[in-house]
XYZ file of C-alpha atoms in Angstrom:
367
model
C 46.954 38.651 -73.467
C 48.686 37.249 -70.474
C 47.536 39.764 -68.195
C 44.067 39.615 -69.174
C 43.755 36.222 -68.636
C 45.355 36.326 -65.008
C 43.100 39.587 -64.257
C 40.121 36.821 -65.082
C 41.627 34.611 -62.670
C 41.820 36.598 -60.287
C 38.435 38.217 -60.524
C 36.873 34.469 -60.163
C 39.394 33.486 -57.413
C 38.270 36.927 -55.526
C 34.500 36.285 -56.040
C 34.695 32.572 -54.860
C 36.518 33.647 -52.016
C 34.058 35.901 -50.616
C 31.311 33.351 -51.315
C 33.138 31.233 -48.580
C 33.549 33.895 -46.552
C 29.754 34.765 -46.632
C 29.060 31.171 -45.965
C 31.526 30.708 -42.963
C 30.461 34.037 -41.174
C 26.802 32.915 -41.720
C 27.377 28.987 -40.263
C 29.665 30.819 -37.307
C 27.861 30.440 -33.892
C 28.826 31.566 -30.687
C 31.081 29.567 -28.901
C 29.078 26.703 -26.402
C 25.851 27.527 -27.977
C 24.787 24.057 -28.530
C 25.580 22.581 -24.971
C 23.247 25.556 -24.215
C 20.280 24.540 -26.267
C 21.142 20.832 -24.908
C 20.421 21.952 -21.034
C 17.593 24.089 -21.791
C 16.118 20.897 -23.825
C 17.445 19.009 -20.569
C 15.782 21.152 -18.255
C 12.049 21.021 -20.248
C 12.112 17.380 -20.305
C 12.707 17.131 -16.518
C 10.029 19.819 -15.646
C 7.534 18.104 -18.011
C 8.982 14.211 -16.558
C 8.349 16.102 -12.583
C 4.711 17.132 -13.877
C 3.773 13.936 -15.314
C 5.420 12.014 -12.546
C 4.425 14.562 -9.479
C 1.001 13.106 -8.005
C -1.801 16.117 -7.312
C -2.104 16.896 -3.584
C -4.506 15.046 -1.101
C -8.297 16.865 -0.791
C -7.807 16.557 2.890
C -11.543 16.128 4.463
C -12.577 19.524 5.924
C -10.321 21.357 4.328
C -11.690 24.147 1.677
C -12.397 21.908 -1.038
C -12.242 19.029 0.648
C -14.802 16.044 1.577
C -16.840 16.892 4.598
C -16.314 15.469 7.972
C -18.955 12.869 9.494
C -17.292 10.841 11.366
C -16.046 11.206 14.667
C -12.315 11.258 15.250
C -9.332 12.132 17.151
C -6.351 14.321 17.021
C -3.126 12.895 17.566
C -0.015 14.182 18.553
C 1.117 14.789 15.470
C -1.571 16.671 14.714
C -3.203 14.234 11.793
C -6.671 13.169 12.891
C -8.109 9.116 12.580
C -11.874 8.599 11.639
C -13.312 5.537 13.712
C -16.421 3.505 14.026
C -17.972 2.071 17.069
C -19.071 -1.547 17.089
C -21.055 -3.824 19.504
C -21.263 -3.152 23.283
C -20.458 -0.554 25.120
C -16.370 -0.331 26.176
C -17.934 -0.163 29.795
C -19.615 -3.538 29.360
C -17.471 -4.861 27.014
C -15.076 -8.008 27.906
C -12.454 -7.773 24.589
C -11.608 -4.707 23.192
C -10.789 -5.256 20.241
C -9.444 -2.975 17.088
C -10.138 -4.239 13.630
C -7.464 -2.763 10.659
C -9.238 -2.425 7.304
C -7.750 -4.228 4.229
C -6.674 -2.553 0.978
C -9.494 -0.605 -1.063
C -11.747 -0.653 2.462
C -12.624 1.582 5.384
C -13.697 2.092 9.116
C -17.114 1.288 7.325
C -17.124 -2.660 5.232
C -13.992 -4.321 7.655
C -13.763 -7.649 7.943
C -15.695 -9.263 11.330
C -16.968 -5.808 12.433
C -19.587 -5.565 10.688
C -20.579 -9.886 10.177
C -20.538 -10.442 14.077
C -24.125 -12.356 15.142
C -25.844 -10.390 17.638
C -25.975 -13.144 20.030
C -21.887 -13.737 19.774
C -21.291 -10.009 20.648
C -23.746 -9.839 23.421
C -22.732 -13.119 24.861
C -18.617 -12.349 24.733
C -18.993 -8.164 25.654
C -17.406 -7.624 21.996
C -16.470 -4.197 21.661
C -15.177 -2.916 18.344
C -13.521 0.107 16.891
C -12.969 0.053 13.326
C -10.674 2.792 11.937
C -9.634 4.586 8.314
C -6.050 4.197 7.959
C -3.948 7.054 6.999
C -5.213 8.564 3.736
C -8.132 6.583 4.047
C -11.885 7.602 4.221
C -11.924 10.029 6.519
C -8.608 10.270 8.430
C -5.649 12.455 7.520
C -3.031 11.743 4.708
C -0.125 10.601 6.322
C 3.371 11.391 3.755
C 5.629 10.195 6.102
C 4.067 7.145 7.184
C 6.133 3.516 8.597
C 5.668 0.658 9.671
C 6.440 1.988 12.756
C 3.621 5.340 12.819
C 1.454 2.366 12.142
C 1.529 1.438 15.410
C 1.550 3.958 17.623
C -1.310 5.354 15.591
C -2.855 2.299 16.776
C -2.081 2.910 20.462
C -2.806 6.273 20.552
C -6.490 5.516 19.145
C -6.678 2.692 22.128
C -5.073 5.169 24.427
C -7.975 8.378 23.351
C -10.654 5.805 23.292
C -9.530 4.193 27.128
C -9.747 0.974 25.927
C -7.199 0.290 29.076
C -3.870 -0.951 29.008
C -4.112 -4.330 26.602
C -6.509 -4.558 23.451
C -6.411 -7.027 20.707
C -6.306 -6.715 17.231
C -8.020 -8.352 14.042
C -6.409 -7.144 10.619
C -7.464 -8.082 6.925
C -5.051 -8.380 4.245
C -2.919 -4.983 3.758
C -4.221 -4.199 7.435
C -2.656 -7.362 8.284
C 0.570 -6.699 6.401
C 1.164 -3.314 8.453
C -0.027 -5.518 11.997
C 3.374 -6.936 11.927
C 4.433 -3.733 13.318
C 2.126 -3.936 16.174
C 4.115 -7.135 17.155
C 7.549 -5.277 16.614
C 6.836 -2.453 18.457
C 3.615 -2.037 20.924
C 3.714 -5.868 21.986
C 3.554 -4.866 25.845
C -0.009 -3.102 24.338
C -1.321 -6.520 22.992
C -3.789 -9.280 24.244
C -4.232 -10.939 21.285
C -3.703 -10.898 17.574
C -5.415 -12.002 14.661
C -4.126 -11.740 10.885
C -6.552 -12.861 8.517
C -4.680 -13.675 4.648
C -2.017 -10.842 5.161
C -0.221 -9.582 2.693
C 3.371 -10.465 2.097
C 5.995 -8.269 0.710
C 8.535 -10.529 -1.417
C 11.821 -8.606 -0.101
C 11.584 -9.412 3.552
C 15.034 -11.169 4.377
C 14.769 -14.858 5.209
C 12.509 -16.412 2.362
C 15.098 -18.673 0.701
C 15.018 -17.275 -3.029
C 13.479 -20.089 -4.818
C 10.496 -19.699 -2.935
C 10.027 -16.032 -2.992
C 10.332 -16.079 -6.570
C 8.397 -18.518 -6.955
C 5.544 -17.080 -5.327
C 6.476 -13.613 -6.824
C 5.719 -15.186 -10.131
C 2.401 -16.461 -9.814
C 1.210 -13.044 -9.583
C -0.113 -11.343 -12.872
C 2.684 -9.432 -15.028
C 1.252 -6.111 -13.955
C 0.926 -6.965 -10.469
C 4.819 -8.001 -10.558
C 6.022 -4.270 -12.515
C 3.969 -2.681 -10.180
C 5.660 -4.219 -6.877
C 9.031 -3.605 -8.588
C 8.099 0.057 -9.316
C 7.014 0.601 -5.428
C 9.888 -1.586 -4.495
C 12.826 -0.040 -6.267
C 11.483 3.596 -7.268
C 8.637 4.253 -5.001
C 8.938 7.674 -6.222
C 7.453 6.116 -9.620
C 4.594 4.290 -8.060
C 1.826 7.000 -8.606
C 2.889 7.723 -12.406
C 3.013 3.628 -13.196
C -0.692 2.802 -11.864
C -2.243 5.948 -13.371
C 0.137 6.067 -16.845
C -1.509 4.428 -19.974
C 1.273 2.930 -21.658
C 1.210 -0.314 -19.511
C -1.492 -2.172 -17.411
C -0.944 -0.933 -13.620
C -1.573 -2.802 -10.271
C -4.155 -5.372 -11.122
C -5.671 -5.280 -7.480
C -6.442 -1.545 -7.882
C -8.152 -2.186 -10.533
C -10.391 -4.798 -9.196
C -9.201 -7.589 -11.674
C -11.809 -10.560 -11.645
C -9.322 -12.809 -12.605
C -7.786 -12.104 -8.819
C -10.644 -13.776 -7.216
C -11.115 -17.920 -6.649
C -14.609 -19.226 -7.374
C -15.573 -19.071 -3.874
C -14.618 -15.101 -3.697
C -16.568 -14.087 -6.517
C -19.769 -15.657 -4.641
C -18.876 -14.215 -1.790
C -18.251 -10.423 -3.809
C -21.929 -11.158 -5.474
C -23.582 -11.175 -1.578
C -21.478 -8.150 -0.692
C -22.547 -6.138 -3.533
C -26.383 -5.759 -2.532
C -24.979 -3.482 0.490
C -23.902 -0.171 0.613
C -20.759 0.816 -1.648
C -18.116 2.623 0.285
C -15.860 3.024 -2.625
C -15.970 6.708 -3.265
C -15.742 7.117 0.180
C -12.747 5.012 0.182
C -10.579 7.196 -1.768
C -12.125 10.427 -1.579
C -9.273 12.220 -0.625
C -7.384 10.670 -3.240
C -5.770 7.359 -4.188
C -2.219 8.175 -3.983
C -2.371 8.803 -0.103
C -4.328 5.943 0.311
C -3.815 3.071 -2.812
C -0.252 3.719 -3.900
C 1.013 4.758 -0.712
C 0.090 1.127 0.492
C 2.138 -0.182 -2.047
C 5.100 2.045 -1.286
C 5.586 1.111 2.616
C 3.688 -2.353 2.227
C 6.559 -3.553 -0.756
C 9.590 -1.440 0.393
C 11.796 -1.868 2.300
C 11.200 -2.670 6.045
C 13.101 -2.040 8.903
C 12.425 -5.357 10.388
C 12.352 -8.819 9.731
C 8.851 -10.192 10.973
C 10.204 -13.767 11.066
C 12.558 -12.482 13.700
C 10.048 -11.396 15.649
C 9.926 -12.891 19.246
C 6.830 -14.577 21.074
C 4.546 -11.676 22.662
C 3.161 -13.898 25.216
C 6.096 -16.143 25.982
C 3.372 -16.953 28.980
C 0.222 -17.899 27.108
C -1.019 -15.022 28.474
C -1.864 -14.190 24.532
C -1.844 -15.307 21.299
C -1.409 -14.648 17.849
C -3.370 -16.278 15.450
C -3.223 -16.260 11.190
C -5.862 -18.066 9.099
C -4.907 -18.425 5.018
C -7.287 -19.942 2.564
C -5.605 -22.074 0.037
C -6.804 -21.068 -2.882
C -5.852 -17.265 -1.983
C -4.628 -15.810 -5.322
C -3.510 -12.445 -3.941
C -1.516 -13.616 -0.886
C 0.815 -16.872 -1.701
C -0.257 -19.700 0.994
C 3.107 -21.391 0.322
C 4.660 -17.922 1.790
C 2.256 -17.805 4.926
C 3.370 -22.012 5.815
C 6.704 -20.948 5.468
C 6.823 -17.546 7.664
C 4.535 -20.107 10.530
C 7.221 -22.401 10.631
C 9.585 -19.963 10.965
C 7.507 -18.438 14.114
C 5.884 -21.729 15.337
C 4.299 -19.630 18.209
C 1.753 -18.790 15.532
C -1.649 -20.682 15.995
C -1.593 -21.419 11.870
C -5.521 -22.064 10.231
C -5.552 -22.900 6.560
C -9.221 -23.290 4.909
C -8.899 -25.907 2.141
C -10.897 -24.347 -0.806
C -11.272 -20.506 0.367
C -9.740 -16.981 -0.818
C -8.713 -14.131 -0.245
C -11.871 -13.112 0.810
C -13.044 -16.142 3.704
C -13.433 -13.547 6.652
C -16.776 -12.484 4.780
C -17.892 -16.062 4.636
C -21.194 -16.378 6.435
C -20.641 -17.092 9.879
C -16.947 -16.797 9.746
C -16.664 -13.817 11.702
C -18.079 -15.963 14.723
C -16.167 -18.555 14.461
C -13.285 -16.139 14.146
């Protein structure tokens, strides 16, 4: 009786035994499997993060599948080309020479003066104009590793192709103004004059106090200030965050109302009964032109503007920047600050205009 009972025990003992057996062969995995599966999870998200992040390549203008070319440029030593626009007299008549730099969302086409000159002003000064797309603009060439500094030369170059002779002067809107600064810092033997007409202002240069750079930082919209951050800090970021649809992008790209003062939405109702350049604009696509703005215009710089010296420590030149007060896209308190910091700046402030004065009727003569 004994021995059945322990043969029973031992039968139940043997089958439970194997059952755990079973179960701890089938659970058994190779050794490191999971930290496997973990990088090959790793690796998908990062491909999939580089694809959604990656912008898609320029549609460079005469290239196959590109825009066509219309517009007459010239080949610099790089190799890039630059797309200008002729203005006013002839450069063998013409007593100022002078270059006009486009503003953001613009081209050699709708700049500021160039095109809002009276015929009797030009003809009676010998104005002679060249407009120009910058890099990635319109017509001329993406430019991936463009600074400040490429700016410039790009700038001389064009003068120097176009024999506009040794000294030139130069009128710049807005971004076009922002990216002037260079011209000061480092073609200012090249310069007779300079004009910067509601420039933009990147927050980071060094010498603001803080109070007032913040300050001014935050009375920009909440979408404007993420998207200076993301070309600030992660440039890399800056085509992803104004295209993404999670969160509202730059507010200036997308042509906000609410950017505009009273008198800039009059003036933007006159201006839209002409011809619309915007497809032409960004044709070639916006992150060569748009974000890569942002990413040199709000990065960091390799100068300080306000310790730029006096260009004409002679008066045999002068620079010149006129603000309106009401601007809500570049701070005025930031533009009295950096012309007290360079009081060889002739400072004009219009009481009551925008961003967008230089298209006020007869401003560009006065200008």
């Amino acid at each position: 009786m004994a021995g059945g009972v322990n043969r029973k025990i031992s039968a139940a003992s043997a089958r439970a035994h194997t059952r755990r057996a079973k179960q701890n062969s089938s659970l058994k995995l190779p050794p490191g499997i999971f930290s496997k599966i973990l990088l090959v999870l790793l690796v998908g998200i990062l491909a999939w993060a580089y694809q959604v992040i990656r912008p898609p390549p320029p549609k460079v203008c005469g290239s196959p599948g590109g825009p066509p070319i219309t517009a007459p440029r010239i080949k610099l030593r790089d190799g890039r080309h630059l797309a200008y626009k002729e203005h006013g007299v002839s450069k063998d008549m013409a007593k100022f020479k002078i270059i006009v730099v486009h503003g953001f969302g613009s081209c050699r086409h709708n700049p500021a003066v160039a095109n809002h000159l009276s015929p009797e002003i030009v003809k009676e000064l010998g104005v002679y104009i060249v407009s120009f797309d910058r890099p990635g603009y319109g017509e001329s060439d993406p430019h991936p590793k463009r600074m400040l500094k490429s700016f410039a030369l790009d700038i001389e170059e064009l003068a120097d192709q176009l024999g506009l002779g040794s000294k030139f002067y130069v009128i710049a809107f807005s971004m076009g103004g922002e990216f002037t600064w260079s011209c000061l810092k480092y073609i200012p033997h090249r310069l007779a004059g300079v004009t910067l007409l509601a420039p933009v202002i990147n927050y980071w240069w060094l010498g603001f106090p803080a109070n007032l750079s913040n300050e001014a930082y935050h009375q920009q919209p909440t979408p404007d200030q993420w998207a200076l951050r993301v070309a600030h800090y992660t440039p890399w970021l800056t085509y992803w965050w104004n295209t993404q649809k999670w969160f509202s992008g730059s507010t200036v790209i997308a042509n906000n109302p609410d950017l505009f003062s009273q008198q800039d939405k009059e003036i933007l109702a006159k201006l839209s009964t002409g011809k619309s350049y915007v497809e032409h604009v960004i044709q070639q696509g916006e992150y060569e032109s748009f974000h890569r703005d942002m990413m040199v215009a709000f990065g960091f710089w390799e100068f300080n503007p306000m310790d730029l010296d006096n260009p004409f420590p002679n008066n045999e030149g002068s620079v010149h920047l006129w603000q309106g007060d009401e601007d809500r896209i570049v701070p005025v308190m930031l533009q009295r600050y950096i012309t007290q910091r360079l009081p060889w700046i002739h400072y004009h402030e219009l009481p009551g205009s925008g961003h967008l004065f230089p298209f006020i009727d007869g401003m560009s003569d006065r200008l």
